[in-house]
PDB file of C-alpha atoms and ligand atoms in Angstrom:
ATOM      1  CA  MET A   1      -1.641   1.701  -1.809  1.00 65.00           C
ATOM      2  CA  SER A   2      -0.834   5.392  -1.743  1.00 73.00           C
ATOM      3  CA  LYS A   3       0.920   6.740   1.336  1.00 91.00           C
ATOM      4  CA  HIS A   4      -1.171   9.881   1.659  1.00 98.00           C
ATOM      5  CA  ILE A   5      -3.490  12.145  -0.288  1.00 98.00           C
ATOM      6  CA  ALA A   6      -2.031  15.545  -1.100  1.00 98.00           C
ATOM      7  CA  LEU A   7      -3.794  18.655  -2.383  1.00 99.00           C
ATOM      8  CA  VAL A   8      -1.672  21.258  -4.138  1.00 99.00           C
ATOM      9  CA  THR A   9      -3.404  24.557  -4.855  1.00 98.00           C
ATOM     10  CA  GLY A  10      -2.327  26.147  -8.109  1.00 98.00           C
ATOM     11  CA  GLY A  11      -1.108  22.649  -8.884  1.00 98.00           C
ATOM     12  CA  ILE A  12      -0.796  22.939 -12.649  1.00 98.00           C
ATOM     13  CA  GLY A  13       1.464  26.015 -12.598  1.00 96.00           C
ATOM     14  CA  GLY A  14       5.261  26.356 -12.594  1.00 93.00           C
ATOM     15  CA  ILE A  15       6.153  25.447  -9.009  1.00 97.00           C
ATOM     16  CA  GLY A  16       2.856  23.552  -8.521  1.00 98.00           C
ATOM     17  CA  THR A  17       3.631  20.989 -11.213  1.00 98.00           C
ATOM     18  CA  SER A  18       7.039  20.218  -9.709  1.00 98.00           C
ATOM     19  CA  ILE A  19       5.477  19.842  -6.262  1.00 98.00           C
ATOM     20  CA  CYS A  20       2.847  17.420  -7.628  1.00 98.00           C
ATOM     21  CA  ARG A  21       5.577  15.347  -9.263  1.00 98.00           C
ATOM     22  CA  GLU A  22       7.774  15.114  -6.157  1.00 98.00           C
ATOM     23  CA  LEU A  23       4.854  14.192  -3.901  1.00 98.00           C
ATOM     24  CA  SER A  24       3.727  11.564  -6.395  1.00 98.00           C
ATOM     25  CA  LYS A  25       7.260  10.144  -6.709  1.00 98.00           C
ATOM     26  CA  ALA A  26       7.231   9.708  -2.920  1.00 98.00           C
ATOM     27  CA  GLY A  27       4.161   7.456  -3.215  1.00 97.00           C
ATOM     28  CA  ASN A  28       1.366   9.935  -2.547  1.00 98.00           C
ATOM     29  CA  THR A  29      -1.826  10.398  -4.529  1.00 98.00           C
ATOM     30  CA  VAL A  30      -1.846  14.036  -5.590  1.00 98.00           C
ATOM     31  CA  VAL A  31      -4.746  16.327  -6.398  1.00 98.00           C
ATOM     32  CA  ALA A  32      -3.861  19.450  -8.369  1.00 98.00           C
ATOM     33  CA  ASN A  33      -6.235  22.356  -7.957  1.00 98.00           C
ATOM     34  CA  HIS A  34      -6.884  24.741 -10.842  1.00 98.00           C
ATOM     35  CA  LEU A  35      -9.339  27.472 -11.808  1.00 98.00           C
ATOM     36  CA  ALA A  36     -12.454  26.777 -13.913  1.00 96.00           C
ATOM     37  CA  PHE A  37     -11.185  28.818 -16.862  1.00 96.00           C
ATOM     38  CA  GLU A  38      -8.050  26.624 -16.974  1.00 97.00           C
ATOM     39  CA  ALA A  39     -10.104  23.409 -17.439  1.00 97.00           C
ATOM     40  CA  GLU A  40      -8.836  22.687 -20.945  1.00 98.00           C
ATOM     41  CA  LYS A  41      -5.196  23.337 -20.034  1.00 98.00           C
ATOM     42  CA  ALA A  42      -5.707  21.170 -16.930  1.00 98.00           C
ATOM     43  CA  GLN A  43      -6.904  18.197 -18.984  1.00 98.00           C
ATOM     44  CA  VAL A  44      -3.819  18.435 -21.205  1.00 98.00           C
ATOM     45  CA  TRP A  45      -1.676  18.677 -18.056  1.00 98.00           C
ATOM     46  CA  LEU A  46      -3.390  15.647 -16.521  1.00 98.00           C
ATOM     47  CA  ALA A  47      -2.891  13.489 -19.597  1.00 98.00           C
ATOM     48  CA  ALA A  48       0.805  14.428 -19.828  1.00 98.00           C
ATOM     49  CA  GLU A  49       1.504  13.900 -16.120  1.00 98.00           C
ATOM     50  CA  ARG A  50      -0.289  10.534 -16.054  1.00 98.00           C
ATOM     51  CA  ALA A  51       1.523   9.442 -19.212  1.00 98.00           C
ATOM     52  CA  ALA A  52       4.770  10.261 -17.391  1.00 98.00           C
ATOM     53  CA  GLY A  53       3.671   7.960 -14.568  1.00 98.00           C
ATOM     54  CA  TYR A  54       2.496  10.426 -11.912  1.00 98.00           C
ATOM     55  CA  ASP A  55      -0.508   9.555  -9.737  1.00 96.00           C
ATOM     56  CA  VAL A  56      -2.394  12.826 -10.168  1.00 98.00           C
ATOM     57  CA  HIS A  57      -5.998  14.043 -10.190  1.00 98.00           C
ATOM     58  CA  LEU A  58      -7.567  17.427 -10.810  1.00 98.00           C
ATOM     59  CA  ALA A  59      -9.802  19.571  -8.618  1.00 98.00           C
ATOM     60  CA  GLU A  60     -11.429  22.694  -9.984  1.00 98.00           C
ATOM     61  CA  GLY A  61     -11.945  25.505  -7.488  1.00 98.00           C
ATOM     62  CA  ASP A  62     -11.332  29.178  -6.800  1.00 98.00           C
ATOM     63  CA  VAL A  63      -9.150  29.389  -3.686  1.00 98.00           C
ATOM     64  CA  SER A  64     -10.215  33.000  -3.106  1.00 98.00           C
ATOM     65  CA  ASP A  65     -13.845  31.885  -2.637  1.00 98.00           C
ATOM     66  CA  PHE A  66     -14.786  29.969   0.517  1.00 98.00           C
ATOM     67  CA  GLU A  67     -17.911  28.330  -0.961  1.00 98.00           C
ATOM     68  CA  SER A  68     -15.966  27.166  -3.991  1.00 98.00           C
ATOM     69  CA  CYS A  69     -13.373  25.591  -1.667  1.00 98.00           C
ATOM     70  CA  THR A  70     -16.103  23.839   0.329  1.00 98.00           C
ATOM     71  CA  ALA A  71     -17.490  22.318  -2.867  1.00 98.00           C
ATOM     72  CA  MET A  72     -13.998  21.364  -4.065  1.00 98.00           C
ATOM     73  CA  ALA A  73     -13.142  19.661  -0.763  1.00 98.00           C
ATOM     74  CA  ALA A  74     -16.397  17.668  -0.790  1.00 98.00           C
ATOM     75  CA  LYS A  75     -15.666  16.460  -4.310  1.00 98.00           C
ATOM     76  CA  ILE A  76     -12.088  15.454  -3.431  1.00 98.00           C
ATOM     77  CA  GLN A  77     -13.338  13.619  -0.341  1.00 98.00           C
ATOM     78  CA  ALA A  78     -15.910  11.692  -2.397  1.00 98.00           C
ATOM     79  CA  GLU A  79     -13.713  10.913  -5.387  1.00 98.00           C
ATOM     80  CA  VAL A  80     -10.195  10.550  -3.960  1.00 98.00           C
ATOM     81  CA  GLY A  81     -10.389  10.621  -0.152  1.00 98.00           C
ATOM     82  CA  SER A  82      -9.466  12.767   2.802  1.00 98.00           C
ATOM     83  CA  VAL A  83      -6.588  15.222   2.317  1.00 98.00           C
ATOM     84  CA  ASP A  84      -3.557  14.547   4.574  1.00 98.00           C
ATOM     85  CA  ILE A  85      -1.082  16.932   2.966  1.00 98.00           C
ATOM     86  CA  LEU A  86      -2.097  20.433   1.908  1.00 99.00           C
ATOM     87  CA  VAL A  87       0.259  22.669  -0.037  1.00 99.00           C
ATOM     88  CA  ASN A  88      -1.079  26.229  -0.218  1.00 99.00           C
ATOM     89  CA  ASN A  89       0.797  27.195  -3.346  1.00 98.00           C
ATOM     90  CA  ALA A  90      -1.681  29.233  -5.458  1.00 98.00           C
ATOM     91  CA  GLY A  91      -0.664  32.837  -5.821  1.00 98.00           C
ATOM     92  CA  ILE A  92      -0.567  35.825  -8.157  1.00 97.00           C
ATOM     93  CA  THR A  93       1.266  39.111  -8.474  1.00 97.00           C
ATOM     94  CA  LYS A  94      -0.171  42.491  -9.349  1.00 98.00           C
ATOM     95  CA  ASP A  95       2.943  44.600  -8.916  1.00 97.00           C
ATOM     96  CA  GLY A  96       3.007  48.371  -8.897  1.00 98.00           C
ATOM     97  CA  MET A  97       4.105  51.226  -6.691  1.00 98.00           C
ATOM     98  CA  PHE A  98       1.773  51.768  -3.739  1.00 98.00           C
ATOM     99  CA  LYS A  99       0.988  55.350  -4.702  1.00 98.00           C
ATOM    100  CA  LYS A 100      -0.486  54.048  -7.980  1.00 98.00           C
ATOM    101  CA  MET A 101      -2.056  50.828  -6.634  1.00 98.00           C
ATOM    102  CA  PRO A 102      -5.804  50.496  -7.216  1.00 98.00           C
ATOM    103  CA  LEU A 103      -7.908  48.849  -4.493  1.00 98.00           C
ATOM    104  CA  GLU A 104      -8.729  45.953  -6.831  1.00 98.00           C
ATOM    105  CA  ASN A 105      -5.039  45.002  -7.111  1.00 98.00           C
ATOM    106  CA  TRP A 106      -4.700  45.049  -3.332  1.00 99.00           C
ATOM    107  CA  MET A 107      -7.847  42.939  -2.848  1.00 98.00           C
ATOM    108  CA  ALA A 108      -7.046  40.431  -5.594  1.00 98.00           C
ATOM    109  CA  VAL A 109      -3.605  39.662  -4.174  1.00 98.00           C
ATOM    110  CA  LEU A 110      -4.820  39.486  -0.560  1.00 99.00           C
ATOM    111  CA  ASN A 111      -7.751  37.249  -1.519  1.00 98.00           C
ATOM    112  CA  ILE A 112      -5.832  34.847  -3.740  1.00 98.00           C
ATOM    113  CA  ASN A 113      -2.565  34.720  -1.775  1.00 98.00           C
ATOM    114  CA  LEU A 114      -3.723  35.016   1.841  1.00 99.00           C
ATOM    115  CA  ASN A 115      -7.479  34.532   2.306  1.00 99.00           C
ATOM    116  CA  SER A 116      -7.071  31.393   0.222  1.00 99.00           C
ATOM    117  CA  VAL A 117      -5.001  29.896   3.036  1.00 99.00           C
ATOM    118  CA  PHE A 118      -7.995  30.156   5.357  1.00 99.00           C
ATOM    119  CA  ASN A 119     -10.468  29.064   2.669  1.00 99.00           C
ATOM    120  CA  VAL A 120      -8.637  25.838   1.814  1.00 99.00           C
ATOM    121  CA  THR A 121      -7.013  24.872   5.114  1.00 99.00           C
ATOM    122  CA  ARG A 122     -10.339  25.247   6.934  1.00 98.00           C
ATOM    123  CA  GLN A 123     -11.771  22.500   4.708  1.00 98.00           C
ATOM    124  CA  VAL A 124      -9.139  19.864   5.495  1.00 98.00           C
ATOM    125  CA  VAL A 125      -7.900  20.476   9.024  1.00 98.00           C
ATOM    126  CA  ASP A 126     -10.731  18.555  10.741  1.00 98.00           C
ATOM    127  CA  GLY A 127      -9.862  15.406   8.787  1.00 98.00           C
ATOM    128  CA  MET A 128      -6.189  15.735   9.758  1.00 98.00           C
ATOM    129  CA  LEU A 129      -7.141  16.210  13.427  1.00 98.00           C
ATOM    130  CA  GLU A 130      -9.338  13.097  13.313  1.00 98.00           C
ATOM    131  CA  LYS A 131      -6.513  11.026  11.830  1.00 98.00           C
ATOM    132  CA  GLY A 132      -3.866  12.478  14.120  1.00 98.00           C
ATOM    133  CA  TRP A 133      -1.580  13.143  11.139  1.00 98.00           C
ATOM    134  CA  GLY A 134      -1.330  16.016   8.717  1.00 98.00           C
ATOM    135  CA  ARG A 135       0.949  18.398   6.887  1.00 98.00           C
ATOM    136  CA  VAL A 136       0.176  21.990   5.907  1.00 99.00           C
ATOM    137  CA  ILE A 137       2.867  23.672   3.815  1.00 99.00           C
ATOM    138  CA  ASN A 138       2.436  27.312   2.886  1.00 99.00           C
ATOM    139  CA  ILE A 139       4.394  28.619  -0.076  1.00 98.00           C
ATOM    140  CA  SER A 140       5.251  32.189   0.852  1.00 98.00           C
ATOM    141  CA  SER A 141       8.072  34.283  -0.601  1.00 98.00           C
ATOM    142  CA  ILE A 142      11.371  36.013   0.090  1.00 98.00           C
ATOM    143  CA  ASN A 143       9.366  39.193  -0.461  1.00 98.00           C
ATOM    144  CA  GLY A 144       7.173  38.406   2.541  1.00 98.00           C
ATOM    145  CA  GLN A 145      10.394  38.333   4.595  1.00 98.00           C
ATOM    146  CA  LYS A 146      12.245  41.367   3.232  1.00 98.00           C
ATOM    147  CA  GLY A 147       9.539  43.415   1.460  1.00 98.00           C
ATOM    148  CA  GLN A 148       9.906  44.379  -2.201  1.00 97.00           C
ATOM    149  CA  PHE A 149       9.627  47.685  -4.026  1.00 97.00           C
ATOM    150  CA  GLY A 150       6.382  47.481  -6.041  1.00 97.00           C
ATOM    151  CA  GLN A 151       4.844  44.691  -3.956  1.00 98.00           C
ATOM    152  CA  THR A 152       3.053  46.138  -0.921  1.00 98.00           C
ATOM    153  CA  ASN A 153       0.107  43.826  -1.667  1.00 99.00           C
ATOM    154  CA  TYR A 154       2.185  40.685  -2.302  1.00 98.00           C
ATOM    155  CA  SER A 155       4.628  41.284   0.573  1.00 99.00           C
ATOM    156  CA  ALA A 156       1.732  41.849   2.998  1.00 99.00           C
ATOM    157  CA  ALA A 157      -0.053  38.677   1.896  1.00 99.00           C
ATOM    158  CA  LYS A 158       3.087  36.553   1.958  1.00 99.00           C
ATOM    159  CA  ALA A 159       4.128  37.835   5.404  1.00 99.00           C
ATOM    160  CA  GLY A 160       0.578  37.109   6.597  1.00 99.00           C
ATOM    161  CA  MET A 161       0.914  33.502   5.517  1.00 99.00           C
ATOM    162  CA  HIS A 162       3.715  32.939   7.984  1.00 98.00           C
ATOM    163  CA  GLY A 163       1.733  34.495  10.845  1.00 99.00           C
ATOM    164  CA  PHE A 164      -0.970  31.952  10.039  1.00 99.00           C
ATOM    165  CA  THR A 165       1.624  29.158   9.980  1.00 99.00           C
ATOM    166  CA  LYS A 166       2.954  30.005  13.444  1.00 99.00           C
ATOM    167  CA  ALA A 167      -0.499  30.232  15.021  1.00 99.00           C
ATOM    168  CA  LEU A 168      -1.947  27.068  13.464  1.00 99.00           C
ATOM    169  CA  ALA A 169       1.271  25.156  14.203  1.00 99.00           C
ATOM    170  CA  GLN A 170       0.717  25.834  17.893  1.00 98.00           C
ATOM    171  CA  GLU A 171      -2.915  24.718  17.722  1.00 98.00           C
ATOM    172  CA  THR A 172      -2.151  21.429  15.970  1.00 98.00           C
ATOM    173  CA  ALA A 173       1.343  20.369  17.125  1.00 98.00           C
ATOM    174  CA  ALA A 174       0.066  17.947  19.760  1.00 98.00           C
ATOM    175  CA  LYS A 175      -2.183  16.255  17.183  1.00 98.00           C
ATOM    176  CA  GLY A 176       0.464  15.048  14.746  1.00 98.00           C
ATOM    177  CA  ILE A 177       0.015  17.920  12.320  1.00 98.00           C
ATOM    178  CA  THR A 178       2.891  20.139  11.263  1.00 99.00           C
ATOM    179  CA  VAL A 179       2.392  23.544   9.669  1.00 99.00           C
ATOM    180  CA  ASN A 180       5.328  25.211   7.933  1.00 99.00           C
ATOM    181  CA  THR A 181       6.162  28.014   5.541  1.00 99.00           C
ATOM    182  CA  ILE A 182       8.603  27.859   2.667  1.00 99.00           C
ATOM    183  CA  SER A 183       9.865  31.210   1.393  1.00 98.00           C
ATOM    184  CA  PRO A 184      11.255  30.805  -2.114  1.00 98.00           C
ATOM    185  CA  GLY A 185      13.354  33.493  -3.701  1.00 98.00           C
ATOM    186  CA  TYR A 186      13.200  34.198  -7.428  1.00 98.00           C
ATOM    187  CA  ILE A 187      12.442  30.953  -9.269  1.00 97.00           C
ATOM    188  CA  GLY A 188      12.489  30.535 -13.058  1.00 95.00           C
ATOM    189  CA  THR A 189       8.712  30.511 -13.552  1.00 94.00           C
ATOM    190  CA  GLU A 190       6.334  32.538 -15.736  1.00 92.00           C
ATOM    191  CA  MET A 191       5.677  34.836 -12.753  1.00 92.00           C
ATOM    192  CA  VAL A 192       9.326  35.868 -12.539  1.00 94.00           C
ATOM    193  CA  MET A 193       9.840  35.918 -16.306  1.00 93.00           C
ATOM    194  CA  ALA A 194       6.980  38.490 -16.469  1.00 93.00           C
ATOM    195  CA  ILE A 195       9.192  41.051 -14.669  1.00 95.00           C
ATOM    196  CA  LYS A 196      10.729  43.549 -17.115  1.00 94.00           C
ATOM    197  CA  GLU A 197      14.005  42.089 -18.363  1.00 95.00           C
ATOM    198  CA  GLU A 198      16.242  44.913 -17.116  1.00 96.00           C
ATOM    199  CA  VAL A 199      14.624  44.787 -13.648  1.00 94.00           C
ATOM    200  CA  ARG A 200      14.918  40.971 -13.583  1.00 95.00           C
ATOM    201  CA  ASN A 201      18.581  41.104 -14.575  1.00 95.00           C
ATOM    202  CA  GLN A 202      19.255  43.488 -11.685  1.00 95.00           C
ATOM    203  CA  ILE A 203      17.490  41.088  -9.317  1.00 95.00           C
ATOM    204  CA  VAL A 204      19.504  38.083 -10.534  1.00 97.00           C
ATOM    205  CA  ALA A 205      22.702  40.132 -10.101  1.00 97.00           C
ATOM    206  CA  GLY A 206      21.779  40.395  -6.406  1.00 96.00           C
ATOM    207  CA  ILE A 207      21.489  36.630  -5.879  1.00 98.00           C
ATOM    208  CA  PRO A 208      24.808  35.337  -4.456  1.00 98.00           C
ATOM    209  CA  VAL A 209      24.345  31.885  -6.045  1.00 98.00           C
ATOM    210  CA  GLY A 210      24.181  33.755  -9.378  1.00 97.00           C
ATOM    211  CA  ARG A 211      21.043  32.286 -10.887  1.00 97.00           C
ATOM    212  CA  LEU A 212      17.288  31.907 -10.518  1.00 97.00           C
ATOM    213  CA  GLY A 213      16.062  28.949  -8.475  1.00 98.00           C
ATOM    214  CA  LYS A 214      14.487  25.869 -10.046  1.00 97.00           C
ATOM    215  CA  PRO A 215      10.912  24.718  -9.303  1.00 98.00           C
ATOM    216  CA  GLU A 216      12.274  21.236  -8.478  1.00 98.00           C
ATOM    217  CA  GLU A 217      14.416  22.737  -5.710  1.00 98.00           C
ATOM    218  CA  ILE A 218      11.268  24.057  -4.019  1.00 98.00           C
ATOM    219  CA  ALA A 219       9.388  20.815  -4.654  1.00 98.00           C
ATOM    220  CA  LYS A 220      12.039  18.662  -2.991  1.00 98.00           C
ATOM    221  CA  LEU A 221      11.842  20.791   0.150  1.00 98.00           C
ATOM    222  CA  VAL A 222       8.024  20.520   0.124  1.00 99.00           C
ATOM    223  CA  ASN A 223       8.345  16.760  -0.181  1.00 98.00           C
ATOM    224  CA  TYR A 224      10.721  16.614   2.775  1.00 98.00           C
ATOM    225  CA  LEU A 225       8.400  18.696   4.964  1.00 98.00           C
ATOM    226  CA  ALA A 226       5.528  16.407   3.939  1.00 98.00           C
ATOM    227  CA  SER A 227       7.421  13.294   5.011  1.00 98.00           C
ATOM    228  CA  ASP A 228       7.462  11.533   8.374  1.00 97.00           C
ATOM    229  CA  ASP A 229      11.144  12.476   8.714  1.00 97.00           C
ATOM    230  CA  ALA A 230      10.112  16.129   9.160  1.00 98.00           C
ATOM    231  CA  ALA A 231       7.776  15.480  12.099  1.00 98.00           C
ATOM    232  CA  PHE A 232       9.830  17.687  14.455  1.00 98.00           C
ATOM    233  CA  ILE A 233       9.723  20.734  12.166  1.00 98.00           C
ATOM    234  CA  THR A 234       6.672  22.897  12.763  1.00 99.00           C
ATOM    235  CA  GLY A 235       6.000  26.633  12.743  1.00 99.00           C
ATOM    236  CA  ALA A 236       9.188  27.133  10.723  1.00 98.00           C
ATOM    237  CA  ASN A 237       9.815  29.485   7.815  1.00 98.00           C
ATOM    238  CA  ILE A 238      12.431  27.928   5.565  1.00 98.00           C
ATOM    239  CA  ALA A 239      14.164  30.280   3.150  1.00 98.00           C
ATOM    240  CA  ILE A 240      15.298  28.902  -0.213  1.00 98.00           C
ATOM    241  CA  ASN A 241      16.610  31.882  -2.127  1.00 98.00           C
ATOM    242  CA  GLY A 242      20.217  31.389  -3.293  1.00 98.00           C
ATOM    243  CA  GLY A 243      21.473  33.611  -0.472  1.00 98.00           C
ATOM    244  CA  GLN A 244      19.553  36.697  -1.648  1.00 98.00           C
ATOM    245  CA  HIS A 245      18.162  37.323   1.822  1.00 98.00           C
ATOM    246  CA  MET A 246      19.637  35.828   4.981  1.00 96.00           C
ATOM    247  CA  CYS A 247      17.686  36.020   8.189  1.00 87.00           C
TER     248      CYS A 247
HETATM  249  N1  LIG B 301      14.342  50.249  -5.166  1.00 89.10           N
HETATM  250  C1  LIG B 301      14.330  51.605  -5.294  1.00 89.10           C
HETATM  251  N2  LIG B 301      13.827  52.238  -6.370  1.00 89.10           N
HETATM  252  C2  LIG B 301      13.357  51.488  -7.358  1.00 89.10           C
HETATM  253  C3  LIG B 301      13.346  50.069  -7.289  1.00 89.10           C
HETATM  254  C4  LIG B 301      13.891  49.466  -6.141  1.00 89.10           C
HETATM  255  N3  LIG B 301      13.936  48.132  -6.006  1.00 89.10           N
HETATM  256  N4  LIG B 301      12.798  49.600  -8.411  1.00 89.10           N
HETATM  257  C5  LIG B 301      12.452  50.663  -9.167  1.00 89.10           C
HETATM  258  N5  LIG B 301      12.811  51.815  -8.529  1.00 89.10           N
HETATM  259  C6  LIG B 301      12.630  53.171  -8.998  1.00 89.10           C
HETATM  260  C7  LIG B 301      13.096  53.306 -10.438  1.00 89.10           C
HETATM  261  O1  LIG B 301      14.488  53.549 -10.491  1.00 89.10           O
HETATM  262  C8  LIG B 301      12.271  54.481 -10.937  1.00 89.10           C
HETATM  263  O2  LIG B 301      12.872  55.668 -10.471  1.00 89.10           O
HETATM  264  P1  LIG B 301      12.723  57.021 -11.316  1.00 89.10           P
HETATM  265  O3  LIG B 301      11.253  57.328 -11.383  1.00 89.10           O
HETATM  266  O4  LIG B 301      13.503  57.994 -10.509  1.00 89.10           O
HETATM  267  O5  LIG B 301      13.311  56.722 -12.671  1.00 89.10           O
HETATM  268  C9  LIG B 301      10.949  54.333 -10.179  1.00 89.10           C
HETATM  269  O6  LIG B 301      11.241  53.498  -9.036  1.00 89.10           O
HETATM  270  C10 LIG B 301       9.890  53.652 -11.016  1.00 89.10           C
HETATM  271  O7  LIG B 301      10.410  52.376 -11.453  1.00 89.10           O
HETATM  272  P2  LIG B 301       9.937  51.699 -12.799  1.00 89.10           P
HETATM  273  O8  LIG B 301      10.345  52.542 -13.975  1.00 89.10           O
HETATM  274  O9  LIG B 301      10.374  50.271 -12.801  1.00 89.10           O
HETATM  275  O10 LIG B 301       8.344  51.857 -12.639  1.00 89.10           O
HETATM  276  P3  LIG B 301       7.211  51.029 -13.261  1.00 89.10           P
HETATM  277  O11 LIG B 301       5.937  51.662 -12.798  1.00 89.10           O
HETATM  278  O12 LIG B 301       7.429  50.799 -14.728  1.00 89.10           O
HETATM  279  O13 LIG B 301       7.364  49.570 -12.582  1.00 89.10           O
HETATM  280  C11 LIG B 301       7.382  47.959 -10.871  1.00 89.10           C
HETATM  281  C12 LIG B 301       7.264  49.442 -11.192  1.00 89.10           C
HETATM  282  C13 LIG B 301       6.218  47.196 -11.514  1.00 89.10           C
HETATM  283  C14 LIG B 301       7.297  47.792  -9.387  1.00 89.10           C
HETATM  284  C15 LIG B 301       8.720  47.423 -11.431  1.00 89.10           C
HETATM  285  O14 LIG B 301       9.772  48.174 -10.867  1.00 89.10           O
HETATM  286  C16 LIG B 301       8.941  45.978 -11.123  1.00 89.10           C
HETATM  287  O15 LIG B 301       8.433  45.087 -11.784  1.00 89.10           O
HETATM  288  N6  LIG B 301       9.747  45.670 -10.078  1.00 89.10           N
HETATM  289  C17 LIG B 301      10.023  44.309  -9.668  1.00 89.10           C
HETATM  290  C18 LIG B 301       9.015  43.878  -8.658  1.00 89.10           C
HETATM  291  C19 LIG B 301       9.322  42.446  -8.256  1.00 89.10           C
HETATM  292  O16 LIG B 301      10.423  42.099  -7.857  1.00 89.10           O
HETATM  293  N7  LIG B 301       8.328  41.581  -8.346  1.00 89.10           N
HETATM  294  C20 LIG B 301       8.517  40.213  -8.043  1.00 89.10           C
HETATM  295  C21 LIG B 301       7.620  39.395  -8.948  1.00 89.10           C
HETATM  296  S1  LIG B 301       8.001  37.659  -8.884  1.00 89.10           S
HETATM  297  C22 LIG B 301       7.460  37.201  -7.374  1.00 89.10           C
HETATM  298  O17 LIG B 301       6.840  37.930  -6.660  1.00 89.10           O
HETATM  299  C23 LIG B 301       7.803  35.819  -6.968  1.00 89.10           C
HETATM  300  C24 LIG B 301       8.449  35.810  -5.660  1.00 89.10           C
HETATM  301  O18 LIG B 301       7.842  35.424  -4.679  1.00 89.10           O
HETATM  302  C25 LIG B 301       9.851  36.221  -5.551  1.00 89.10           C
END
């Protein structure tokens, strides 16, 4: 029998896939969320992950849309069960200097990276409260902690995630639910590889450990926070950035 049911938003992406694998290796049943237009890619992902032995399912839904999240949660509940571990991992970038930033790039990043946290968590928190056990893990960013040239939208959304974490952690601590933020630095994913090479090289030069992070390094921390061993950690923001920003 599976230990818990975990939902990972953006679960078929770079960091998301590693998180699904670690949570599955720990004995959980994992549901990976993806967007409707990624359905074909998601099926290929599912077949490969299952063939590799991971206990994974898919859930289609747009995390920036509350109604879509309600429908997704109902389907997960009916087909897999009640979500005990939620990893709010879905996110995008639309980088550009503020003076040139169109409203749509601001809204898209705030909706997908921050409003999503409300849209999805709101669906599963009642079930966690009823059971008296739950884990909410918000994947934020170093750039929510330090700010980043060209990322007013992303930095605002990612900083907002941790405000949410601290408030919900207080509301749920006495009920066996922990709520934490992880703030990864620059990880070797498509999102980071999309930065212009010369800009990326400058960023890597500023990382004391001397390299980009690995998705598995983030996933192992998620898995720890999701475990019973981490029951005393709540409302925290854990940096994992190779020493690029120390706070
Ligand atoms: N600090 C100060 N000035 C900077 C700067 C910085 N960090 N970066 C660029 N500038 C300056 C440039 O030197 C340039 O100056 P001049 O006009 O005097 O030559 C000016 O700003 C414009 O820079 P660009 O030529 O790079 O302008 P652009 O419009 O082509 O690109 C940008 C702007 C998209 C923001 C680009 O600089 C960029 O991609 N920066 C990196 C942003 C970044 O780190 N994104 C993280 C994505 S990954 C992620 O978000 C995951 C995570 O959680 C970590």
